[in-house]
Coordinates of C-alpha atoms and ligand atoms in Angstrom, one line a residue:
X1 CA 6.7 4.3 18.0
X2 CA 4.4 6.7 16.6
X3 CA 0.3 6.8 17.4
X4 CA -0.7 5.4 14.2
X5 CA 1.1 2.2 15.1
X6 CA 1.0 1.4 18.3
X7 CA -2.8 1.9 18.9
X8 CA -3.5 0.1 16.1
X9 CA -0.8 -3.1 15.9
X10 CA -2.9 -5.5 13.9
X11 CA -1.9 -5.9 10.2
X12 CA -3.7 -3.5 7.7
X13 CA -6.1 -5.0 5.2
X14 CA -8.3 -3.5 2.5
X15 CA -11.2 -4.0 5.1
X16 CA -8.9 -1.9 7.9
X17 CA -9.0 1.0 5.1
X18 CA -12.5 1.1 4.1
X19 CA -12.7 1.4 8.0
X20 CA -10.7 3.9 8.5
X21 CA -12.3 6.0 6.0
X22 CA -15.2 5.3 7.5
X23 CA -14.3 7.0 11.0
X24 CA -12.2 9.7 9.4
X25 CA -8.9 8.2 10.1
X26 CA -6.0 9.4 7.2
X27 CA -4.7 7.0 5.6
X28 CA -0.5 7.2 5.3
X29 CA 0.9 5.6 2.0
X30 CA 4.9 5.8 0.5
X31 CA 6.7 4.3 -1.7
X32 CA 9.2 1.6 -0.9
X33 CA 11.7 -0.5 -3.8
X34 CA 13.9 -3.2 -0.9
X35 CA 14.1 -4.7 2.1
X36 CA 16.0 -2.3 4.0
X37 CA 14.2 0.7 3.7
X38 CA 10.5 -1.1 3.8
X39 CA 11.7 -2.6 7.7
X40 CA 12.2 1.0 8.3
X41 CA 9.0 2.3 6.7
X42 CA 7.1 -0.9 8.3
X43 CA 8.5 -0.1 11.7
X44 CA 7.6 3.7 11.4
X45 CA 4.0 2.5 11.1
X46 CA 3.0 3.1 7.5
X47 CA -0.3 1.6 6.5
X48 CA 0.2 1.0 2.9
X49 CA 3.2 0.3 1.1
X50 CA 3.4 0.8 -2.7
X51 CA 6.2 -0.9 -4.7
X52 CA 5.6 1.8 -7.5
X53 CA 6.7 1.4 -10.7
X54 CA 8.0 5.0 -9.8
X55 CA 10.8 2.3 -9.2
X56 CA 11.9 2.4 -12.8
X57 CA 12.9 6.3 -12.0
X58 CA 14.4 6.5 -8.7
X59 CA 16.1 2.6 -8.6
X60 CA 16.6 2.3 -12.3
X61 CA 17.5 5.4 -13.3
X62 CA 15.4 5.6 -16.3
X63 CA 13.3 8.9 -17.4
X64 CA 9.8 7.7 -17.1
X65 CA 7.8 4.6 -15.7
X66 CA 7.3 2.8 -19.0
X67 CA 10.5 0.7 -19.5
X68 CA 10.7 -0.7 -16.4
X69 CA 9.0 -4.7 -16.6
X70 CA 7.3 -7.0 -14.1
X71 CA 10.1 -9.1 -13.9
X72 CA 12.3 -5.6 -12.5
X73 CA 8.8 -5.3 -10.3
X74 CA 8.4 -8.8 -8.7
X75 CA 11.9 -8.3 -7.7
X76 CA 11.6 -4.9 -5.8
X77 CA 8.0 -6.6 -4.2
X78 CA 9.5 -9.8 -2.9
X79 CA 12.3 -7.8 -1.2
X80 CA 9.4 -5.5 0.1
X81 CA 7.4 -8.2 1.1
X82 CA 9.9 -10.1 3.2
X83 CA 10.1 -6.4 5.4
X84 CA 7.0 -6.4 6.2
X85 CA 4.9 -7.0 9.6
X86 CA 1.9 -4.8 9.3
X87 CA 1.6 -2.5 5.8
X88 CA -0.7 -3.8 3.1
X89 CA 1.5 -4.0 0.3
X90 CA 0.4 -3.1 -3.3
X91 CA 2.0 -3.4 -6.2
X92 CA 2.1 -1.2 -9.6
X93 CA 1.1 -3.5 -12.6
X94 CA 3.9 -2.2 -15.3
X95 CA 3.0 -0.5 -18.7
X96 CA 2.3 -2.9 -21.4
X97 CA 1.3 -5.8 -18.8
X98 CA -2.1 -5.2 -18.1
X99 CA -3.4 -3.1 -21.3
X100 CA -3.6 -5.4 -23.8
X101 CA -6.5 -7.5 -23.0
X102 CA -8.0 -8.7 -19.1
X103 CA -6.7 -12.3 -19.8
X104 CA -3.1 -10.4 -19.8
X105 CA -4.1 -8.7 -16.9
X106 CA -4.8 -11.1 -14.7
X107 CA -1.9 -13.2 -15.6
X108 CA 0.2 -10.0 -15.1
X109 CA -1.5 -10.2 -11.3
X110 CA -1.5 -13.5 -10.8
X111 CA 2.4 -13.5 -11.3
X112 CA 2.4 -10.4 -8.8
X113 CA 1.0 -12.2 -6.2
X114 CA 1.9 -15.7 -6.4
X115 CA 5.9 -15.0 -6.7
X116 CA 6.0 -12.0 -4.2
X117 CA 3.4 -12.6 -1.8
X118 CA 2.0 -8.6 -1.7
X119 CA -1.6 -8.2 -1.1
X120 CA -2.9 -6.5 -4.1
X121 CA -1.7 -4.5 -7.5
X122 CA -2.4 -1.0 -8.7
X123 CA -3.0 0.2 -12.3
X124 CA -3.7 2.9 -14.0
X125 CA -6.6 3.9 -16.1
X126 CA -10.8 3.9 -15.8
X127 CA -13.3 3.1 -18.1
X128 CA -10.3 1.4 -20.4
X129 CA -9.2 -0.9 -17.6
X130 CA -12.8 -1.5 -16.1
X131 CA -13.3 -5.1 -17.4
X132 CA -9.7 -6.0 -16.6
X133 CA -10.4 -4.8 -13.0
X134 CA -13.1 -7.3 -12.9
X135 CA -11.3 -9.8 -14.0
X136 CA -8.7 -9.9 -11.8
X137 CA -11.2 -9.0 -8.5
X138 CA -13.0 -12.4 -9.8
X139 CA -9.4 -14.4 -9.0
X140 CA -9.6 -12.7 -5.5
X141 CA -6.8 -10.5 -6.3
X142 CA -7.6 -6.6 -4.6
X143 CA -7.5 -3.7 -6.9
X144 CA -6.1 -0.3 -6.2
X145 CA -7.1 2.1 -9.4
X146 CA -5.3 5.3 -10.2
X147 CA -6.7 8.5 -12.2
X148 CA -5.4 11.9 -12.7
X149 CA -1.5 12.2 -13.9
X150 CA -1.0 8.8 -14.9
X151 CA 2.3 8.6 -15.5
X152 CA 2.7 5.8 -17.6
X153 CA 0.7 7.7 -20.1
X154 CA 3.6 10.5 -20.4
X155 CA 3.9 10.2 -23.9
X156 CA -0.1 10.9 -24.7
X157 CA 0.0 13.7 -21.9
X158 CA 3.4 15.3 -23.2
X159 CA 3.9 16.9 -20.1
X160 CA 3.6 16.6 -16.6
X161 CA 1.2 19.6 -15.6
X162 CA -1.7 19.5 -13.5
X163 CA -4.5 17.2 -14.8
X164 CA -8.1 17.6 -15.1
X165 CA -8.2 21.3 -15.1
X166 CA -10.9 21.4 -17.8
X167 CA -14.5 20.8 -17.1
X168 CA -14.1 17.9 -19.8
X169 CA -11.2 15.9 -18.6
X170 CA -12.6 16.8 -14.7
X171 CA -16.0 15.1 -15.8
X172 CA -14.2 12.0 -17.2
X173 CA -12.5 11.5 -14.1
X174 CA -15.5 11.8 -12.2
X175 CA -17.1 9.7 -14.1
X176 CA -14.3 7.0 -14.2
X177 CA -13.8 6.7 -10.4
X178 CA -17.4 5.6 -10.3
X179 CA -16.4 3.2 -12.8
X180 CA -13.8 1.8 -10.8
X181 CA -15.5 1.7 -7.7
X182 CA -18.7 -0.1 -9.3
X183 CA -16.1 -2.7 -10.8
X184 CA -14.8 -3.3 -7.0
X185 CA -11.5 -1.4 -6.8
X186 CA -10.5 -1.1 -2.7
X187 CA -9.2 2.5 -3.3
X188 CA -8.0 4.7 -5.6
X189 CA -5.3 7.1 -6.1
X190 CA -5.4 10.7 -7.7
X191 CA -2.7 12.2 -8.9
X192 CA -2.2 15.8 -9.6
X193 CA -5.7 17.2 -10.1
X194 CA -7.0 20.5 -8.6
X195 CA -8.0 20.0 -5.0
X196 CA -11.4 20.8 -5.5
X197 CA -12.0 17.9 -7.6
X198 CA -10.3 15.8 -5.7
X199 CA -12.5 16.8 -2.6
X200 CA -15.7 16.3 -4.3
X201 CA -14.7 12.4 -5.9
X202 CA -13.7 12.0 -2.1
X203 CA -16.6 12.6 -1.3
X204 CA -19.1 10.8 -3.8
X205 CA -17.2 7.5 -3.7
X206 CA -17.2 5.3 -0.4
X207 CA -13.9 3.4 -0.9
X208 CA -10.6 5.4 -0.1
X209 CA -9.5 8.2 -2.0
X210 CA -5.6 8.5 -1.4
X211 CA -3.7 11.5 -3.0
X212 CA -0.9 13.1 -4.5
X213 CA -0.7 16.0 -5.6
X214 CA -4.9 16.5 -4.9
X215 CA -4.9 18.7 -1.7
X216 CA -5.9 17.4 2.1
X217 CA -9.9 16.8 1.6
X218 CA -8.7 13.1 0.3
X219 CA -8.9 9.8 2.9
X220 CA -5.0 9.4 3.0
X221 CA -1.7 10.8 1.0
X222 CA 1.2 9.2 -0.7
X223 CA 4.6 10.4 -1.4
X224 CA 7.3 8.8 -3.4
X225 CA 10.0 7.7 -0.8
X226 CA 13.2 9.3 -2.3
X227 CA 11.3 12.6 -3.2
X228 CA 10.3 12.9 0.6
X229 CA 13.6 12.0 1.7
X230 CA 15.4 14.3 -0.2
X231 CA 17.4 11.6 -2.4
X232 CA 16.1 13.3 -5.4
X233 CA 17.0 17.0 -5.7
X234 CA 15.7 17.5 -9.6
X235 CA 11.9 16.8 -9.3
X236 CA 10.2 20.0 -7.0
X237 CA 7.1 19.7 -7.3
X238 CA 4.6 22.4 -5.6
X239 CA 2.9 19.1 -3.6
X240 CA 6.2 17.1 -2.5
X241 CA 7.2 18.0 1.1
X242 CA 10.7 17.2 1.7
X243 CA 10.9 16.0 5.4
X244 CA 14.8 15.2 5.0
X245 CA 17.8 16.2 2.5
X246 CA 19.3 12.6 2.5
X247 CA 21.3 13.6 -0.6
X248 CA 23.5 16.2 1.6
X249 CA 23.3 13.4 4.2
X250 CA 25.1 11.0 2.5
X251 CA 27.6 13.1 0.1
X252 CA 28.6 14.7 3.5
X253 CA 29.2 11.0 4.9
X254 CA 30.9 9.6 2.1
X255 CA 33.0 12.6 1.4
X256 CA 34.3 11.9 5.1
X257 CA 34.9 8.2 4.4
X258 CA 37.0 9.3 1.7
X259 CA 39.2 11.8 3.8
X260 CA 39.6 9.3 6.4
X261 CA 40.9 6.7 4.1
X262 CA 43.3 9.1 2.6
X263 CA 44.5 10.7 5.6
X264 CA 45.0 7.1 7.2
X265 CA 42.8 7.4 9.8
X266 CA 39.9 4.6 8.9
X267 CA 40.8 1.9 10.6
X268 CA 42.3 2.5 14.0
X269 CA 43.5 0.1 16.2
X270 CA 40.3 -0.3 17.4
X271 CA 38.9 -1.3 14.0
X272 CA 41.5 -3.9 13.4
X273 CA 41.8 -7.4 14.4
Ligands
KIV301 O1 4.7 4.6 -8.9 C1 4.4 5.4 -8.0 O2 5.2 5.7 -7.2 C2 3.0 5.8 -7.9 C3 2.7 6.9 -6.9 C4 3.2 8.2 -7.3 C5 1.2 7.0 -6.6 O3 2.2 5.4 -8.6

């Protein structure tokens, strides 16, 4: 069992976070879509789980995060939920479930929480979503905000290139993660912005900073599971460490369960009843 979770066996909590950013202590987030692979990642001693709606890509198959709905996402949680020992589990609030107005919102998190049990939702946005924030901290429900490369605002964006680079979108995001820690998010997450940047809101705001794409002076990273497994072999981006090729993995195993099957060899005697 790794460091991480054998000297520190009790189960994470916002308040565990804000601690360990307090003494220094990284904070390791990934992805995770089902029950199998979240025992895994549990086991491994993760601290925070995200069921991303980066679900809608890598399960789903679909291009970008927007189609996928909280129906699809309450699914993937409860299976991710029902893993779990130790992670703190947080949840993407899907496009179109949260924006609308903050009684939406907090319906949108009250069904997150209630029907998969997870201990808080993620969405995207900052000044926009400030009030909804508040309104669903006021039900108890933690917040985890997310600025940067939002990717469910593709279609405004039209591309997926670093964010923030300009001194006017950089001061907007300043400026917003104040917003969304004064509104009572337990963390945030920034996505593809120049390190720099990402060093400096590290540094002004006291809850977490965890990034992606944002260089190593942030409280914790997060990968999307597939990516760093090497499941996916089309998105390279300059910040995704592989730390496996799983695609190889399994062609090369089911390429051989094939063969075996034709050549007769799969079962043997000793497979057989
Ligand atoms: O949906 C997702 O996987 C995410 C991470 C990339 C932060 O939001």
């Amino acid at each position: 069992m790794p460091a991480t979770a054998k000297d520190s066996p009790k189960r994470i909590t916002t308040h565990v976070l804000q601690e360990m950013k307090n003494r220094k202590e990284k904070i390791a987030m990934l992805t995770a879509y089902d029950y199998s692979m979240a025992k895994i990642i549990d086991r491994a001693g993760m601290d925070v789980i995200l069921v991303g709606d980066s679900a809608s890509n890598v399960m789903a198959g679909h291009e970008t995060t927007v189609p996928i709905t909280l129906n699809e996402m309450i699914y993937h949680a409860s299976a991710v939920v029902r893993a779990i020992k130790r992670a703190l589990v947080i949840v993407d609030l899907p496009f179109g479930t949260y924006q609308g107005n903050t009684i939406e919102a907090l319906s949108s998190a009250i069904r997150i929480m209630k029907e998969t049990g997870a201990h808080g939702i993620k969405l995207e946005g900052g000044e926009e979503v400030a009030e909804s924030v508040s309104r669903i901290l006021s039900a108890g429900i933690p917040v985890m905000g997310h600025l940067g490369l939002t990717p469910q605002s593709i279609h405004k964006f039209g591309t997926y290139v670093v964010r923030a680079q300009e001194e006017k979108e950089a001061k907007k995001l300043v400026h917003d993660a104040h917003i969304l820690e004064e509104a009572g998010c337990f963390a945030i997450v920034l996505e593809k912005i120049p390190a720099t940047l990402a060093a400096r809101v590290t540094k002004e705001l006291k809850i977490p900073v965890i990034g992606i794409g944002a260089g190593k002076k942030v409280d914790g990273q997060v990968l999307v599971l597939h990516d760093m497994l090497g499941i996916t072999q089309e998105f390279s981006p300059r910040f995704l460490r592989r730390y496996h090729n799983l695609d190889q993995e399994i062609t090369k195993a089911v390429i051989n369960y094939i063969d075996d099957i034709k050549n007769l060899d799969f079962p043997n005697e000793k497979e057989q009843y």
